PDB file of C-alpha atoms in Angstrom:
ATOM      1  CA  MET A 982      97.065 102.912  80.419  1.00 93.00           C
ATOM      2  CA  ARG A 983      97.405 100.198  82.777  1.00 98.00           C
ATOM      3  CA  VAL A 984      95.149  97.244  84.037  1.00 98.00           C
ATOM      4  CA  ALA A 985      95.593  95.114  86.794  1.00 98.00           C
ATOM      5  CA  ILE A 986      93.609  90.957  85.485  1.00 98.00           C
ATOM      6  CA  THR A 987      93.581  89.528  88.882  1.00 98.00           C
ATOM      7  CA  GLY A 988      91.584  87.183  90.771  1.00 98.00           C
ATOM      8  CA  THR A 989      91.899  84.241  92.801  1.00 96.00           C
ATOM      9  CA  PRO A 990      93.419  80.920  91.156  1.00 95.00           C
ATOM     10  CA  GLY A 991      91.690  79.489  88.334  1.00 96.00           C
ATOM     11  CA  THR A 992      89.447  81.686  87.737  1.00 97.00           C
ATOM     12  CA  GLY A 993      90.983  82.299  83.907  1.00 97.00           C
ATOM     13  CA  LYS A 994      93.482  85.230  84.478  1.00 97.00           C
ATOM     14  CA  SER A 995      96.584  83.061  82.857  1.00 96.00           C
ATOM     15  CA  THR A 996      94.105  81.756  80.236  1.00 96.00           C
ATOM     16  CA  VAL A 997      93.013  85.226  79.442  1.00 98.00           C
ATOM     17  CA  SER A 998      96.097  87.163  79.213  1.00 98.00           C
ATOM     18  CA  SER A 999      97.147  84.089  76.896  1.00 97.00           C
ATOM     19  CA  VAL A1000      95.114  85.561  74.325  1.00 98.00           C
ATOM     20  CA  LEU A1001      95.087  89.665  75.116  1.00 98.00           C
ATOM     21  CA  ARG A1002      98.641  89.174  73.945  1.00 98.00           C
ATOM     22  CA  SER A1003      97.478  87.494  70.569  1.00 98.00           C
ATOM     23  CA  ARG A1004      95.171  90.232  70.181  1.00 98.00           C
ATOM     24  CA  GLY A1005      98.064  92.514  70.575  1.00 98.00           C
ATOM     25  CA  TYR A1006      98.422  93.390  74.132  1.00 98.00           C
ATOM     26  CA  ASN A1007     101.038  94.309  76.504  1.00 98.00           C
ATOM     27  CA  VAL A1008     100.517  91.500  79.367  1.00 98.00           C
ATOM     28  CA  LEU A1009     102.753  90.747  81.720  1.00 98.00           C
ATOM     29  CA  ASP A1010     102.944  88.009  83.937  1.00 97.00           C
ATOM     30  CA  ILE A1011     103.935  89.410  87.917  1.00 95.00           C
ATOM     31  CA  THR A1012     104.497  85.596  89.420  1.00 92.00           C
ATOM     32  CA  ASP A1013     107.201  85.796  86.081  1.00 94.00           C
ATOM     33  CA  PHE A1014     108.627  88.741  87.129  1.00 96.00           C
ATOM     34  CA  ILE A1015     108.381  87.715  90.591  1.00 92.00           C
ATOM     35  CA  LYS A1016     110.270  84.730  90.040  1.00 90.00           C
ATOM     36  CA  SER A1017     112.850  86.526  87.098  1.00 92.00           C
ATOM     37  CA  ASN A1018     113.948  89.405  89.492  1.00 92.00           C
ATOM     38  CA  ASN A1019     114.042  87.184  92.903  1.00 86.00           C
ATOM     39  CA  LEU A1020     111.486  89.591  94.763  1.00 85.00           C
ATOM     40  CA  ARG A1021     110.221  86.305  96.992  1.00 82.00           C
ATOM     41  CA  GLU A1022     110.748  86.449  99.901  1.00 76.00           C
ATOM     42  CA  GLU A1023     109.917  83.887 103.353  1.00 79.00           C
ATOM     43  CA  TYR A1024     108.409  80.582 102.492  1.00 76.00           C
ATOM     44  CA  ASP A1025     104.532  80.191 103.648  1.00 76.00           C
ATOM     45  CA  SER A1026     104.566  76.450 104.463  1.00 77.00           C
ATOM     46  CA  GLU A1027     101.294  76.317 105.652  1.00 73.00           C
ATOM     47  CA  ARG A1028      99.540  77.962 102.857  1.00 69.00           C
ATOM     48  CA  ASP A1029     102.651  76.919 100.307  1.00 68.00           C
ATOM     49  CA  THR A1030     103.315  80.736  99.257  1.00 76.00           C
ATOM     50  CA  TYR A1031     105.948  83.152  98.874  1.00 75.00           C
ATOM     51  CA  ASP A1032     105.541  86.047 100.716  1.00 80.00           C
ATOM     52  CA  VAL A1033     105.755  88.732  98.059  1.00 88.00           C
ATOM     53  CA  ASP A1034     107.745  92.522  99.206  1.00 89.00           C
ATOM     54  CA  VAL A1035     104.565  94.195  97.779  1.00 90.00           C
ATOM     55  CA  GLU A1036     105.768  98.013  97.458  1.00 92.00           C
ATOM     56  CA  LYS A1037     108.979  96.913  96.435  1.00 93.00           C
ATOM     57  CA  LEU A1038     106.831  95.420  93.709  1.00 94.00           C
ATOM     58  CA  ASN A1039     104.698  98.800  92.667  1.00 94.00           C
ATOM     59  CA  ASP A1040     107.903 100.400  92.776  1.00 94.00           C
ATOM     60  CA  MET A1041     109.449  97.819  90.006  1.00 95.00           C
ATOM     61  CA  LEU A1042     106.915  98.563  87.733  1.00 96.00           C
ATOM     62  CA  LEU A1043     106.252 102.251  88.365  1.00 94.00           C
ATOM     63  CA  ASP A1044     107.517 103.477  84.675  1.00 95.00           C
ATOM     64  CA  ARG A1045     105.709 100.393  82.984  1.00 96.00           C
ATOM     65  CA  GLU A1046     103.108 102.133  80.694  1.00 96.00           C
ATOM     66  CA  ASN A1047     100.301 100.647  77.524  1.00 97.00           C
ATOM     67  CA  THR A1048     100.493  97.449  80.451  1.00 98.00           C
ATOM     68  CA  ILE A1049      98.131  95.112  81.651  1.00 98.00           C
ATOM     69  CA  PHE A1050      99.386  93.420  84.438  1.00 98.00           C
ATOM     70  CA  GLU A1051      98.462  89.819  85.310  1.00 98.00           C
ATOM     71  CA  SER A1052      98.641  88.192  88.839  1.00 96.00           C
ATOM     72  CA  HIS A1053      96.559  87.535  92.042  1.00 93.00           C
ATOM     73  CA  LEU A1054      98.727  90.232  93.067  1.00 93.00           C
ATOM     74  CA  SER A1055      97.843  93.064  90.171  1.00 96.00           C
ATOM     75  CA  HIS A1056      95.497  94.559  92.708  1.00 96.00           C
ATOM     76  CA  PHE A1057      97.999  95.377  95.030  1.00 95.00           C
ATOM     77  CA  LEU A1058      99.717  97.280  92.436  1.00 96.00           C
ATOM     78  CA  ASP A1059      99.272 101.168  91.348  1.00 96.00           C
ATOM     79  CA  VAL A1060      96.953 100.926  88.513  1.00 98.00           C
ATOM     80  CA  ASP A1061      94.192 102.766  86.195  1.00 97.00           C
ATOM     81  CA  THR A1062      91.647  99.988  86.553  1.00 98.00           C
ATOM     82  CA  ILE A1063      90.883  97.030  88.212  1.00 98.00           C
ATOM     83  CA  ILE A1064      89.886  93.854  86.563  1.00 98.00           C
ATOM     84  CA  VAL A1065      88.173  91.285  89.466  1.00 98.00           C
ATOM     85  CA  LEU A1066      87.995  87.681  87.374  1.00 98.00           C
ATOM     86  CA  ARG A1067      85.410  85.767  89.066  1.00 98.00           C
ATOM     87  CA  CYS A1068      84.851  82.043  88.969  1.00 97.00           C
ATOM     88  CA  SER A1069      81.978  79.478  90.821  1.00 96.00           C
ATOM     89  CA  PRO A1070      83.373  77.502  93.254  1.00 96.00           C
ATOM     90  CA  ASP A1071      82.044  74.607  91.232  1.00 96.00           C
ATOM     91  CA  VAL A1072      83.924  75.519  88.666  1.00 97.00           C
ATOM     92  CA  MET A1073      87.465  76.497  90.372  1.00 96.00           C
ATOM     93  CA  LYS A1074      86.947  73.759  92.218  1.00 97.00           C
ATOM     94  CA  THR A1075      87.788  71.463  89.436  1.00 97.00           C
ATOM     95  CA  ARG A1076      90.715  73.553  87.479  1.00 97.00           C
ATOM     96  CA  LEU A1077      92.167  73.646  91.121  1.00 97.00           C
ATOM     97  CA  GLU A1078      92.021  69.525  91.358  1.00 97.00           C
ATOM     98  CA  SER A1079      93.394  69.279  87.553  1.00 96.00           C
ATOM     99  CA  ARG A1080      96.171  71.458  88.632  1.00 94.00           C
ATOM    100  CA  GLY A1081      97.296  69.457  91.597  1.00 95.00           C
ATOM    101  CA  TYR A1082      95.715  71.607  94.138  1.00 93.00           C
ATOM    102  CA  SER A1083      96.228  69.568  97.837  1.00 91.00           C
ATOM    103  CA  THR A1084      92.204  69.242  99.188  1.00 93.00           C
ATOM    104  CA  GLU A1085      93.341  72.106 101.508  1.00 90.00           C
ATOM    105  CA  LYS A1086      94.724  74.764  99.308  1.00 91.00           C
ATOM    106  CA  VAL A1087      91.187  74.404  97.117  1.00 95.00           C
ATOM    107  CA  MET A1088      88.843  74.626  99.818  1.00 94.00           C
ATOM    108  CA  GLU A1089      91.150  78.016 100.856  1.00 92.00           C
ATOM    109  CA  ASN A1090      90.914  79.228  97.693  1.00 94.00           C
ATOM    110  CA  ILE A1091      86.660  78.451  97.056  1.00 96.00           C
ATOM    111  CA  GLN A1092      86.979  79.766 100.443  1.00 95.00           C
ATOM    112  CA  ALA A1093      88.686  83.517  99.312  1.00 95.00           C
ATOM    113  CA  GLU A1094      85.971  83.068  96.138  1.00 96.00           C
ATOM    114  CA  LEU A1095      82.749  83.564  97.888  1.00 96.00           C
ATOM    115  CA  LEU A1096      84.136  85.117 100.699  1.00 94.00           C
ATOM    116  CA  ASP A1097      84.690  88.382  97.757  1.00 95.00           C
ATOM    117  CA  VAL A1098      88.688  88.696  98.990  1.00 96.00           C
ATOM    118  CA  ILE A1099      90.357  90.132  95.979  1.00 97.00           C
ATOM    119  CA  LEU A1100      87.108  91.839  95.114  1.00 98.00           C
ATOM    120  CA  TYR A1101      87.018  93.503  98.560  1.00 97.00           C
ATOM    121  CA  GLU A1102      90.537  94.718  98.213  1.00 97.00           C
ATOM    122  CA  SER A1103      89.873  96.047  94.577  1.00 98.00           C
ATOM    123  CA  VAL A1104      87.888  98.085  95.579  1.00 98.00           C
ATOM    124  CA  GLU A1105      89.137  99.283  99.000  1.00 97.00           C
ATOM    125  CA  SER A1106      91.791 100.872  97.166  1.00 96.00           C
ATOM    126  CA  GLU A1107      89.426 103.165  95.162  1.00 96.00           C
ATOM    127  CA  ILE A1108      90.790 102.330  91.951  1.00 98.00           C
ATOM    128  CA  PRO A1109      88.119 101.537  89.119  1.00 98.00           C
ATOM    129  CA  THR A1110      87.225  97.946  89.791  1.00 98.00           C
ATOM    130  CA  TYR A1111      84.848  96.037  87.523  1.00 98.00           C
ATOM    131  CA  VAL A1112      84.690  92.093  87.226  1.00 98.00           C
ATOM    132  CA  VAL A1113      84.401  89.681  84.495  1.00 98.00           C
ATOM    133  CA  ASP A1114      82.674  85.810  85.421  1.00 97.00           C
ATOM    134  CA  THR A1115      84.980  82.962  83.936  1.00 97.00           C
ATOM    135  CA  SER A1116      82.452  79.995  84.662  1.00 97.00           C
ATOM    136  CA  SER A1117      81.355  80.154  81.425  1.00 95.00           C
ATOM    137  CA  ASP A1118      82.191  82.415  79.455  1.00 92.00           C
ATOM    138  CA  SER A1119      85.190  81.289  77.151  1.00 95.00           C
ATOM    139  CA  SER A1120      88.705  82.276  76.520  1.00 96.00           C
ATOM    140  CA  ASP A1121      88.009  84.791  73.773  1.00 97.00           C
ATOM    141  CA  ASP A1122      84.624  86.173  75.267  1.00 97.00           C
ATOM    142  CA  THR A1123      86.414  86.809  78.653  1.00 98.00           C
ATOM    143  CA  ALA A1124      88.854  89.218  76.040  1.00 98.00           C
ATOM    144  CA  SER A1125      86.297  89.986  74.489  1.00 98.00           C
ATOM    145  CA  ALA A1126      84.984  91.422  77.419  1.00 98.00           C
ATOM    146  CA  ILE A1127      88.109  92.892  78.958  1.00 98.00           C
ATOM    147  CA  GLU A1128      88.401  94.494  76.558  1.00 98.00           C
ATOM    148  CA  ASP A1129      85.302  96.457  76.476  1.00 97.00           C
ATOM    149  CA  ILE A1130      85.331  97.602  80.413  1.00 98.00           C
ATOM    150  CA  MET A1131      89.026  99.314  79.087  1.00 97.00           C
ATOM    151  CA  LYS A1132      86.459 101.256  76.244  1.00 97.00           C
ATOM    152  CA  GLY A1133      84.721 102.542  79.343  1.00 97.00           C
ATOM    153  CA  ASN A1134      81.817  99.865  78.410  1.00 97.00           C
ATOM    154  CA  THR A1135      80.964  98.091  81.967  1.00 97.00           C
ATOM    155  CA  VAL A1136      77.543  97.483  82.541  1.00 96.00           C
ATOM    156  CA  GLY A1137      77.170  93.611  83.987  1.00 96.00           C
ATOM    157  CA  HIS A1138      80.330  94.038  84.933  1.00 97.00           C
ATOM    158  CA  MET A1139      80.341  95.931  88.142  1.00 97.00           C
ATOM    159  CA  PRO A1140      81.802  94.441  91.484  1.00 97.00           C
ATOM    160  CA  GLU A1141      77.669  93.615  93.105  1.00 96.00           C
ATOM    161  CA  ASP A1142      77.255  92.398  89.736  1.00 96.00           C
ATOM    162  CA  VAL A1143      78.790  88.970  90.323  1.00 95.00           C
ATOM    163  CA  SER A1144      78.418  86.924  93.725  1.00 93.00           C
ATOM    164  CA  TRP A1145      78.953  83.452  95.079  1.00 92.00           C
ATOM    165  CA  ALA A1146      77.218  84.641  98.250  1.00 89.00           C
ATOM    166  CA  GLU A1147      74.643  82.110  98.639  1.00 91.00           C
ATOM    167  CA  GLU A1148      76.234  79.255  97.587  1.00 91.00           C
ATOM    168  CA  MET A1149      77.888  79.668 101.052  1.00 88.00           C
ATOM    169  CA  ASP A1150      76.441  77.490 102.862  1.00 89.00           C
ATOM    170  CA  LYS A1151      76.537  74.409 100.661  1.00 90.00           C
ATOM    171  CA  TRP A1152      80.744  74.927 101.244  1.00 87.00           C
ATOM    172  CA  PHE A1153      80.414  75.827 105.098  1.00 80.00           C
TER     173      PHE A1153
END
Protein backbone atom coordinates (compact mmCIF):
# COMPACT_ATOMS: atom_id res chain seq x y z
CA MET A 1 0.00 0.00 0.00
CA ARG A 2 1.14 3.52 -0.82
CA VAL A 3 -0.28 6.23 1.44
CA ALA A 4 0.13 9.99 1.25
CA ILE A 5 0.07 11.97 4.49
CA THR A 6 -0.39 15.56 3.41
CA GLY A 7 -1.65 18.85 4.76
CA THR A 8 -0.89 22.50 5.10
CA PRO A 9 2.37 23.28 6.94
CA GLY A 10 1.70 23.20 10.68
CA THR A 11 -0.87 20.40 10.64
CA GLY A 12 1.48 17.85 12.23
CA LYS A 13 2.78 15.76 9.33
CA SER A 14 6.38 15.50 10.57
CA THR A 15 5.38 14.87 14.17
CA VAL A 16 2.93 12.08 13.38
CA SER A 17 5.36 10.58 10.87
CA SER A 18 7.90 10.15 13.66
CA VAL A 19 5.32 8.25 15.68
CA LEU A 20 4.42 6.05 12.71
CA ARG A 21 8.13 5.29 12.13
CA SER A 22 8.46 4.26 15.78
CA ARG A 23 5.52 1.90 15.22
CA GLY A 24 7.40 0.19 12.38
CA TYR A 25 5.99 1.92 9.30
CA ASN A 26 8.18 2.87 6.35
CA VAL A 27 7.66 6.64 6.18
CA LEU A 28 9.49 8.69 3.56
CA ASP A 29 10.02 12.41 4.23
CA ILE A 30 9.49 13.84 0.75
CA THR A 31 11.15 17.16 1.63
CA ASP A 32 14.37 15.35 2.56
CA PHE A 33 14.07 13.17 -0.56
CA ILE A 34 13.72 16.27 -2.75
CA LYS A 35 16.79 17.88 -1.17
CA SER A 36 18.99 14.77 -1.30
CA ASN A 37 18.06 14.06 -4.92
CA ASN A 38 18.53 17.66 -6.13
CA LEU A 39 14.91 18.01 -7.22
CA ARG A 40 14.59 21.63 -6.14
CA GLU A 41 14.05 23.96 -9.03
CA GLU A 42 13.69 27.73 -9.16
CA TYR A 43 13.39 29.57 -5.84
CA ASP A 44 10.16 31.54 -5.47
CA SER A 45 11.22 34.44 -3.24
CA GLU A 46 7.70 35.84 -3.05
CA ARG A 47 6.41 32.58 -1.51
CA ASP A 48 9.73 31.70 0.20
CA THR A 49 9.83 28.21 -1.32
CA TYR A 50 11.35 26.16 -4.12
CA ASP A 51 9.45 24.84 -7.11
CA VAL A 52 9.51 21.06 -7.58
CA ASP A 53 8.90 18.99 -10.70
CA VAL A 54 6.24 16.74 -9.18
CA GLU A 55 6.11 14.44 -12.23
CA LYS A 56 9.84 13.75 -11.96
CA LEU A 57 9.47 13.23 -8.20
CA ASN A 58 6.62 10.79 -8.77
CA ASP A 59 8.61 8.84 -11.39
CA MET A 60 11.50 8.46 -8.93
CA LEU A 61 9.16 7.01 -6.29
CA LEU A 62 7.07 4.62 -8.38
CA ASP A 63 9.02 1.53 -7.27
CA ARG A 64 8.42 2.17 -3.55
CA GLU A 65 5.73 -0.10 -2.17
CA ASN A 66 4.38 -0.26 1.38
CA THR A 67 5.44 3.32 1.98
CA ILE A 68 3.84 6.30 3.65
CA PHE A 69 4.86 9.50 1.82
CA GLU A 70 4.88 12.56 4.09
CA SER A 71 4.79 16.06 2.60
CA HIS A 72 2.49 18.90 1.68
CA LEU A 73 3.14 17.65 -1.89
CA SER A 74 2.51 13.92 -1.35
CA HIS A 75 -1.11 14.11 -2.54
CA PHE A 76 0.28 14.73 -6.04
CA LEU A 77 1.95 11.29 -6.06
CA ASP A 78 0.52 8.05 -7.41
CA VAL A 79 -0.75 6.55 -4.15
CA ASP A 80 -3.60 4.29 -3.06
CA THR A 81 -4.91 6.53 -0.27
CA ILE A 82 -4.53 10.16 0.72
CA ILE A 83 -4.82 11.27 4.35
CA VAL A 84 -5.08 15.04 4.76
CA LEU A 85 -4.14 16.36 8.19
CA ARG A 86 -6.24 19.38 9.14
CA CYS A 87 -5.70 21.90 11.92
CA SER A 88 -7.74 24.81 13.23
CA PRO A 89 -6.33 28.14 12.09
CA ASP A 90 -5.79 29.34 15.68
CA VAL A 91 -3.66 26.30 16.54
CA MET A 92 -1.86 26.44 13.19
CA LYS A 93 -0.97 30.10 13.76
CA THR A 94 0.65 29.25 17.10
CA ARG A 95 2.56 26.31 15.58
CA LEU A 96 3.88 28.30 12.62
CA GLU A 97 4.84 31.33 14.70
CA SER A 98 6.81 29.06 17.03
CA ARG A 99 8.77 27.90 13.95
CA GLY A 100 9.68 31.49 13.15
CA TYR A 101 7.48 31.81 10.06
CA SER A 102 6.98 35.37 8.86
CA THR A 103 3.55 36.94 9.32
CA GLU A 104 2.99 36.70 5.56
CA LYS A 105 3.90 33.00 5.49
CA VAL A 106 1.66 32.27 8.50
CA MET A 107 -1.28 34.02 6.83
CA GLU A 108 -0.66 32.29 3.48
CA ASN A 109 -0.86 28.90 5.21
CA ILE A 110 -3.91 29.84 7.29
CA GLN A 111 -5.63 31.00 4.11
CA ALA A 112 -4.78 27.70 2.39
CA GLU A 113 -6.21 25.77 5.36
CA LEU A 114 -9.39 27.88 5.52
CA LEU A 115 -9.95 27.46 1.79
CA ASP A 116 -9.33 23.68 1.92
CA VAL A 117 -6.68 23.95 -0.80
CA ILE A 118 -4.89 20.65 -0.13
CA LEU A 119 -8.13 18.84 0.65
CA TYR A 120 -9.64 20.07 -2.63
CA GLU A 121 -6.57 19.03 -4.63
CA SER A 122 -6.65 15.62 -2.95
CA VAL A 123 -10.34 14.97 -3.58
CA GLU A 124 -9.97 16.15 -7.18
CA SER A 125 -7.33 13.43 -7.76
CA GLU A 126 -10.12 10.83 -7.36
CA ILE A 127 -7.84 8.84 -5.04
CA PRO A 128 -9.69 7.83 -1.84
CA THR A 129 -9.16 10.78 0.51
CA TYR A 130 -9.67 10.97 4.26
CA VAL A 131 -9.04 13.61 6.93
CA VAL A 132 -7.71 13.71 10.48
CA ASP A 133 -8.14 16.79 12.67
CA THR A 134 -4.87 17.36 14.56
CA SER A 135 -6.01 20.50 16.41
CA SER A 136 -6.29 18.90 19.83
CA ASP A 137 -5.31 15.23 19.51
CA SER A 138 -1.90 14.01 20.62
CA SER A 139 0.52 12.75 17.98
CA ASP A 140 -0.13 9.21 19.27
CA ASP A 141 -3.88 9.65 18.80
CA THR A 142 -3.33 11.08 15.32
CA ALA A 143 -1.09 8.13 14.41
CA SER A 144 -3.76 5.73 15.68
CA ALA A 145 -6.39 7.50 13.56
CA ILE A 146 -4.14 7.11 10.51
CA GLU A 147 -3.68 3.42 11.30
CA ASP A 148 -7.46 3.04 11.57
CA ILE A 149 -7.92 4.65 8.16
CA MET A 150 -5.28 2.35 6.64
CA LYS A 151 -7.25 -0.62 8.10
CA GLY A 152 -10.45 0.65 6.46
CA ASN A 153 -12.04 2.29 9.50
CA THR A 154 -12.92 5.64 7.95
CA VAL A 155 -15.97 6.76 9.97
CA GLY A 156 -15.47 10.37 11.04
CA HIS A 157 -12.62 10.84 8.57
CA MET A 158 -14.46 11.78 5.41
CA PRO A 159 -13.45 15.02 3.64
CA GLU A 160 -16.63 16.79 4.75
CA ASP A 161 -16.05 15.92 8.41
CA VAL A 162 -13.56 18.76 9.00
CA SER A 163 -14.08 22.35 7.88
CA TRP A 164 -12.98 25.76 9.06
CA ALA A 165 -15.40 27.67 6.80
CA GLU A 166 -17.22 29.14 9.80
CA GLU A 167 -13.98 30.89 10.78
CA MET A 168 -13.52 32.66 7.44
CA ASP A 169 -14.86 36.00 8.70
CA LYS A 170 -12.49 35.92 11.67
CA TRP A 171 -9.44 35.83 9.41
CA PHE A 172 -10.46 37.96 6.43
